[in-house]
Structures are given as C-alpha cells and as structure tokens.
Short mmCIF file of C-alpha atoms and ligand atoms in Angstrom, two decimals:
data_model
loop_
_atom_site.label_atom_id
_atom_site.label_comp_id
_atom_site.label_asym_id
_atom_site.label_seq_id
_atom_site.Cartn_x
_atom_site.Cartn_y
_atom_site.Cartn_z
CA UNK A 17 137.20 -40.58 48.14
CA UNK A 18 133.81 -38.93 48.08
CA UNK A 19 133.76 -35.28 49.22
CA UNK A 20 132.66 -34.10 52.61
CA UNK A 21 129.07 -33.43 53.23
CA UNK A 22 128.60 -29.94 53.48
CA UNK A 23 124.59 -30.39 54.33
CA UNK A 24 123.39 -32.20 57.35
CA UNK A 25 120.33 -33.41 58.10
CA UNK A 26 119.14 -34.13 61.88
CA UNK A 27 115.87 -36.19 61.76
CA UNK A 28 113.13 -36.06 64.64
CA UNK A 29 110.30 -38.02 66.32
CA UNK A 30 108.90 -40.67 63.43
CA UNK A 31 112.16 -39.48 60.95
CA UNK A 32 115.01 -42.17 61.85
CA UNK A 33 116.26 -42.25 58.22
CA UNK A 34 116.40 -40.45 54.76
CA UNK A 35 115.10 -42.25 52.11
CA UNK A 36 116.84 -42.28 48.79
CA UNK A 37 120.43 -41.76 50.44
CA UNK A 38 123.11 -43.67 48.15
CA UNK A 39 126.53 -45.13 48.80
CA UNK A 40 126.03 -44.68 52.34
CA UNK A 41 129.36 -44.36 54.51
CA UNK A 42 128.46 -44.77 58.59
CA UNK A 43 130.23 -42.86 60.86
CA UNK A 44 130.13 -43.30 64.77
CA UNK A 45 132.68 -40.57 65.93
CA UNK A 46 133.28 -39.37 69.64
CA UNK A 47 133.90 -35.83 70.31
CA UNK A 48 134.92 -33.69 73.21
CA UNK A 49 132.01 -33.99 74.20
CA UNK A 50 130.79 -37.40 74.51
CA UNK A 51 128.70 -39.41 72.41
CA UNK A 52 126.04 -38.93 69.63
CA UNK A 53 122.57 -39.61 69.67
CA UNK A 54 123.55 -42.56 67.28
CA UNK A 55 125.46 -43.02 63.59
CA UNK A 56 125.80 -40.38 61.57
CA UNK A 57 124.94 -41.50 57.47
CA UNK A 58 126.50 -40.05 55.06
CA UNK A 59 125.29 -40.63 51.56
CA UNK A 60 124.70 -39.29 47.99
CA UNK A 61 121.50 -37.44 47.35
CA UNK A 62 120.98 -36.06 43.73
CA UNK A 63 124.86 -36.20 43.24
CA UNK A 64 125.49 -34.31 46.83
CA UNK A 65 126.91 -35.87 49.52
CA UNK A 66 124.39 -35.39 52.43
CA UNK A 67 124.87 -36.46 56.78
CA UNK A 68 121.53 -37.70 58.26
CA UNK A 69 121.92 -38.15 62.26
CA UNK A 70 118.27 -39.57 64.48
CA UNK A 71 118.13 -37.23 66.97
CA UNK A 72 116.43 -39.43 69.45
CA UNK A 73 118.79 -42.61 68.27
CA UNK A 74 117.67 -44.79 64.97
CA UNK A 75 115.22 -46.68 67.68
CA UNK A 76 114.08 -43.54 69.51
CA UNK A 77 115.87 -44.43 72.92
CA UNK A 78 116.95 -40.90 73.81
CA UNK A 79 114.60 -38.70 75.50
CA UNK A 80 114.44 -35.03 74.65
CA UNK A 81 116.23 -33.84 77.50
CA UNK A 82 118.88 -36.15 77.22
CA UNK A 83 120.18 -35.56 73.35
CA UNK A 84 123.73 -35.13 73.79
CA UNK A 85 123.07 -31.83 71.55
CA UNK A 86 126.33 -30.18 71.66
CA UNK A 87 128.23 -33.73 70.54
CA UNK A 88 125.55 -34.07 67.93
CA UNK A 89 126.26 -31.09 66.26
CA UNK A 90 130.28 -30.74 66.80
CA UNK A 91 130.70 -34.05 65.06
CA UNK A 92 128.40 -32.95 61.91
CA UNK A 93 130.68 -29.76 62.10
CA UNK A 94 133.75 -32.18 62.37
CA UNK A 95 132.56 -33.98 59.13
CA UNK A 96 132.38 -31.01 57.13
CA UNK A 97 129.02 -30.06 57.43
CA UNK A 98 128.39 -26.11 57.95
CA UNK A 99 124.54 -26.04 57.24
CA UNK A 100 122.30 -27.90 59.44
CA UNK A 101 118.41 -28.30 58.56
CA UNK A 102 116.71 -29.61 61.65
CA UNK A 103 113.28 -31.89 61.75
CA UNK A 104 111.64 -31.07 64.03
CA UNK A 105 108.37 -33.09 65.23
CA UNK A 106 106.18 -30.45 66.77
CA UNK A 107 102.39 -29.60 67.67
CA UNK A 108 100.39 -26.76 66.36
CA UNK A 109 99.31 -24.02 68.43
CA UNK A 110 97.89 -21.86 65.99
CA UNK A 111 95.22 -22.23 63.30
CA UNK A 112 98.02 -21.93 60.43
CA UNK A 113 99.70 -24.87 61.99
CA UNK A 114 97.42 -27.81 61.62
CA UNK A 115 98.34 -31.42 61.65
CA UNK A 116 100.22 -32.19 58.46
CA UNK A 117 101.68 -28.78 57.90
CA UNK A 118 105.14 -27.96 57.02
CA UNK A 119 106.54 -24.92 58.37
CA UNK A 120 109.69 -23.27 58.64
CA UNK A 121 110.05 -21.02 61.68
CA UNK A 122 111.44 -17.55 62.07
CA UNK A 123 110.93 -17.40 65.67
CA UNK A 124 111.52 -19.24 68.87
CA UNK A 125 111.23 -18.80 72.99
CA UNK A 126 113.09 -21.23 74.88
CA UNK A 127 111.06 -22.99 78.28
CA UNK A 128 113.69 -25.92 78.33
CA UNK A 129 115.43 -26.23 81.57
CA UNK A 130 118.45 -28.02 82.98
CA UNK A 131 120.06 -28.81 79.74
CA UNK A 132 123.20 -28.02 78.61
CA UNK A 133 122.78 -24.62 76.51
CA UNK A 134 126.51 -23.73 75.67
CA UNK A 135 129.90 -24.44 74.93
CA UNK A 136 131.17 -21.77 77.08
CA UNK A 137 131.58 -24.47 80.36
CA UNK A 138 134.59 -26.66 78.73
CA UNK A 139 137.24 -25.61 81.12
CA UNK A 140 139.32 -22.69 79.24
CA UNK A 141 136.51 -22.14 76.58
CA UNK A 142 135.91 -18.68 75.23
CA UNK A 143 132.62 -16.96 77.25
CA UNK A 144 130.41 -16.06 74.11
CA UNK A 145 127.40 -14.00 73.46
CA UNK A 146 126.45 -14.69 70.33
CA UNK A 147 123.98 -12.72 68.51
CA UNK A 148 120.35 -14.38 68.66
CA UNK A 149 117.59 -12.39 67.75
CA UNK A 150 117.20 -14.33 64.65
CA UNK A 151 117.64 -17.82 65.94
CA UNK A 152 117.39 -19.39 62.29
CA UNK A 153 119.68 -18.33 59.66
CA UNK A 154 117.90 -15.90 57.63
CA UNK A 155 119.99 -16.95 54.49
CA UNK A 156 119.15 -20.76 55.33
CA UNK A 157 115.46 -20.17 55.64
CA UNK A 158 115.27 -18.49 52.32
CA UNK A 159 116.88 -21.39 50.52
CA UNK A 160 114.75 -23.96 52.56
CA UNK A 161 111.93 -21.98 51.55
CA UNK A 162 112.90 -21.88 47.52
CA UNK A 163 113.85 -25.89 47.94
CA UNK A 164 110.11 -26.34 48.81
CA UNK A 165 108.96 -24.20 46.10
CA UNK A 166 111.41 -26.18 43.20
CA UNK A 167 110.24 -29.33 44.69
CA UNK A 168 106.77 -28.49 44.61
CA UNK A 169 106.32 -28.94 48.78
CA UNK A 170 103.64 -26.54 50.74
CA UNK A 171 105.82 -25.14 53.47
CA UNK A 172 104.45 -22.16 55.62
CA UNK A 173 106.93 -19.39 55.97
CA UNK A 174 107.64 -18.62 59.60
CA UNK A 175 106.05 -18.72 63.18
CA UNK A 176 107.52 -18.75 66.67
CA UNK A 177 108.64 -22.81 68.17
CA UNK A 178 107.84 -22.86 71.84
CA UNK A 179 110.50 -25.15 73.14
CA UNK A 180 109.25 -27.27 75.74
CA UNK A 181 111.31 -29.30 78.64
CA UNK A 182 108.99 -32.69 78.16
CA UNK A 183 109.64 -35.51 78.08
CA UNK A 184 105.77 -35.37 79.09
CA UNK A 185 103.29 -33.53 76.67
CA UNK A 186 102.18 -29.96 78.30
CA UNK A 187 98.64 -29.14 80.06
CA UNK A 188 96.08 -26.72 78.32
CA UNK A 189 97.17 -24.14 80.67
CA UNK A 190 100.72 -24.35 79.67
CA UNK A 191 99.55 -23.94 75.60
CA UNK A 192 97.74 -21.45 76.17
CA UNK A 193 100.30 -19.58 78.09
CA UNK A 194 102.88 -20.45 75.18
CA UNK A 195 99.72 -19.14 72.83
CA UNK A 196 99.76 -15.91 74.48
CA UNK A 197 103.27 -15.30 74.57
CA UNK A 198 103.12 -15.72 70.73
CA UNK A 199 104.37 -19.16 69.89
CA UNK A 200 102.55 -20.90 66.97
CA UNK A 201 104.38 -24.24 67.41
CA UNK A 202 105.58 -26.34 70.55
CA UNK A 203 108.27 -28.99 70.13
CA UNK A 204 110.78 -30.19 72.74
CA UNK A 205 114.11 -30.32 71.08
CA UNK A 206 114.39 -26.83 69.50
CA UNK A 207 116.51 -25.63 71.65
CA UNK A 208 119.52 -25.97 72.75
CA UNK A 209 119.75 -26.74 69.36
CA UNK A 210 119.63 -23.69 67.72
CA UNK A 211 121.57 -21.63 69.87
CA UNK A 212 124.43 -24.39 69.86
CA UNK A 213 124.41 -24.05 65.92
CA UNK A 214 124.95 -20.73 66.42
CA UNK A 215 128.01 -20.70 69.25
CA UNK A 216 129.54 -23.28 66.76
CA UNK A 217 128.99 -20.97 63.79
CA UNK A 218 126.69 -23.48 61.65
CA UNK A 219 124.01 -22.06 59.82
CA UNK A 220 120.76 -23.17 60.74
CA UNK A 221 117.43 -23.98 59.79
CA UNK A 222 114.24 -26.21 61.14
CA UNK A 223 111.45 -27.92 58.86
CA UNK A 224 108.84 -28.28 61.76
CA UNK A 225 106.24 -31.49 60.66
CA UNK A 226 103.12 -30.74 62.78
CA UNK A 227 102.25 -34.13 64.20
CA UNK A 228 98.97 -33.31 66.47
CA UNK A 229 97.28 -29.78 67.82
CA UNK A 230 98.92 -29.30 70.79
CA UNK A 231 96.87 -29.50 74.38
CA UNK A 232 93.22 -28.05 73.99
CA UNK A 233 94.68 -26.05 70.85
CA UNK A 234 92.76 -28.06 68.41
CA UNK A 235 88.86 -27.70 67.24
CA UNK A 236 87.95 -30.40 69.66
CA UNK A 237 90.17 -29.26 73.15
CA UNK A 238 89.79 -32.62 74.62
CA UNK A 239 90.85 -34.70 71.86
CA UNK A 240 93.87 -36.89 73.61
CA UNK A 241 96.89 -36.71 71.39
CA UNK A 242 98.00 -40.53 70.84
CA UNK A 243 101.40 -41.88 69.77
CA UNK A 244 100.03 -43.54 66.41
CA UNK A 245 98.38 -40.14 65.67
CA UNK A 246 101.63 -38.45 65.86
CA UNK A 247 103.30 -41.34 63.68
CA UNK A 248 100.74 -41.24 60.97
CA UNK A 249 100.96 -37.46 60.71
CA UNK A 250 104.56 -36.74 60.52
CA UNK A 251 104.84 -40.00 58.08
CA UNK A 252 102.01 -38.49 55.65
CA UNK A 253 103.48 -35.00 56.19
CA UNK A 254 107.25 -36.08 55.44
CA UNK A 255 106.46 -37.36 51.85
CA UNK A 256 107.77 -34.60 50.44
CA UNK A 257 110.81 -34.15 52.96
CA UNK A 258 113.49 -35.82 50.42
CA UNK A 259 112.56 -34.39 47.64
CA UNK A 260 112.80 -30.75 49.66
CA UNK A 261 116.19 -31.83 50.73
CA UNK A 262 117.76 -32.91 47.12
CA UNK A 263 116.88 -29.69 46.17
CA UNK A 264 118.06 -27.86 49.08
N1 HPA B 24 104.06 -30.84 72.38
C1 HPA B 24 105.41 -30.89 72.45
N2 HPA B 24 106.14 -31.56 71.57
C2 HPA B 24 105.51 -32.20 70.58
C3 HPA B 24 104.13 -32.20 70.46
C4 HPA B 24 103.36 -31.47 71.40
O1 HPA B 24 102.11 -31.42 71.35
N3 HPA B 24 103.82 -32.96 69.37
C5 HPA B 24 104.99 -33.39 68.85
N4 HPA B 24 106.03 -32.94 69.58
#
C-alpha cells in the first residue's frame, strides 16, 4: 500500500493537473460537508506521495464563489494531507507583480462575501477564533520559498492577496481602492481558503501565478484583460511549478 500523502496540492485557473505525477490512485470522497470541486489525484512525485485537487473542477465548471472550500480541504485533511500549497491564479496590482511572476504572499484582506467562511455553523461545532494575523504559515512559506531556490524558480517573497467576490473581473476604481489599502495581488479564491486551513489546523501556503495586471493597474490602464492572455501567462509562468513542488 503506498503511504498517505502528507502534501497537497490545490491547482487554480489554467492548473487542472500536475505534470509528472506517477502511479496515480483517484479518489472521489464525500465529506460532511458535501462534495469536492472534483477527484482528488494522488500520485508519486520524486518518491513522495503527493494529492493534486482542480479547484474550479478538472474542466473549470465551478465558479469562484461556488468551490465547496470547506469539503475541498476536509477531504485532503481526511487523506492524510496536513500541508496544503495553494495555486492561486491572480492579477498584479503592484509593479513587483507583473504578468508571469511567481510570488508567495505574506499578506491578505478578504472582500469575498456570502461564502461560507467557517466550520463553526455544523450544528454542535466548537465556536473558534483562530489566530490570523499571519494568514500563511510562516514555517510553510519559508520552505516554499527554499523549494524555489533548490529548484532554481524566481519566486517573489511576500505581498498582500486582495480576495475578490468575482465571478466578474473588478473596475479600476475597485483596484485602486484594493491598491490603496495595500494589496499587491487580487485573486478570487484566496479566501475562505486560508482561513479554513487554519480552523482545520492545516498548514498553509499559496504560490500566486500572475496571469494579467489587474484593472487599469498595468502600463497601458485600458488594456482589456482577455481569457487567452490569462491562459498563456499562467501556462508560461507554471513551467517551473513541478519542479518547485518535488522539491517542496
Ligand atoms: N482579478 C481577480 N482575479 C484574477 C485576476 C484579476 O485581474 N486575474 C486572475 N485572477
């Protein structure tokens, strides 16, 4: 029997799979709940066993706000996994964060309304108030950042992930409100995300793939942001995603 994965991997927009993944086992569990975004792989990577679960679905069919977050990550917990590095697709607000980057975020503010944030509202659960003023494991971060270094990948260390409702993109006004607020990145599915991970005691980490500068952030402000823009950038800027991972 191979040994549970104690890594998992949740891919974003344009990441449905990880490449390389060997003697791949498929799991589709149901938890308390409800159901996951889609199958959760489990596979061999560099001789560790490794779960990769699509976010969005392997064909993209879930929409931001609907990611069944909290069944996504109990069932990675339920298969053994305790550290969770998230992709995250995201734009860049900031001149640091430029199409193509890789960046690893310190910081986040959460705009996302109307989702399910917490585990406290199962009937008889606990009320928590977890600790949050980190919302990325620090420990997690520093080992994501190493990984890049040992597998040779440029990955900017830190920034603050704006964490939008979409499933829309935002207006200028709305970046440069999340500008002056201090976010550096905008993405839509940071959150609940993180703070789940942290209710459910997982440590946590997100690899943010700049796909596009977000509204009027960019050196042209009324460049439209297309779909096959996004694609090509997070595709070009994920080469080096497995090879971060193995070493991770
Ligand atoms: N805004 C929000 N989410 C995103 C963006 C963006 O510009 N690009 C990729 N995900």
């Amino acid at each position: 029997m191979n040994p549970a994965p104690s890594l998992a991997v949740i891919g974003g927009t344009g990441l449905y799979a990880l490449a390389d993944l060997q003697d791949v086992e498929t799991h589709q569990p149901v938890t308390r709940y409800g159901a996951l975004s889609g199958p959760v792989r489990v596979g061999t990577l560099d001789g560790r066993r490794v779960a990769f679960l699509a976010r969005h679905g392997e064909g993209h069919s879930v929409p931001p706000h609907q990611v069944n977050y909290r069944a996504n990550l109990a069932a990675l917990q339920a298969l053994g996994a305790t550290r969770v590095l998230a992709l995250n697709t995201v734009g860049g607000i900031t001149e640091r964060f430029a199409p193509r980057v890789l960046a690893c975020p310190d910081q986040l503010i959460d705009y996302t309304w109307g989702r399910v944030s917490t585990l406290c509202e199962e009937p008889g659960t606990e009320v928590l108030h977890v600790d949050f003023g980190d919302p990325y494991t620090p420990a997690l971060r520093r080992r994501v950042l190493e990984a890049a270094q040992v597998a040779g990948v440029v990955l900017v260390d830190g920034g603050c992930y704006g964490a939008t409702q979409g499933p829309r993109l935002e207006t200028k006004a709305e970046i440069a409100r999340l500008r002056r607020d201090g976010c550096d990145l905008v993405g839509m599915t940071g959150m609940p995300e993180a703070g789940l991970a942290r209710e459910l005691g997982l440590e946590y980490a997100c690899l943010a793939i700049v796909a596009n500068w977000a509204a009027g952030a960019g050196p042209d402000p009324d460049e439209a942001i297309t779909l096959q823009d996004v694609l090509d950038n997070v595709a070009a800027a994920s080469s080096g995603v497995p090879a971060l991972v193995s070493a991770l």
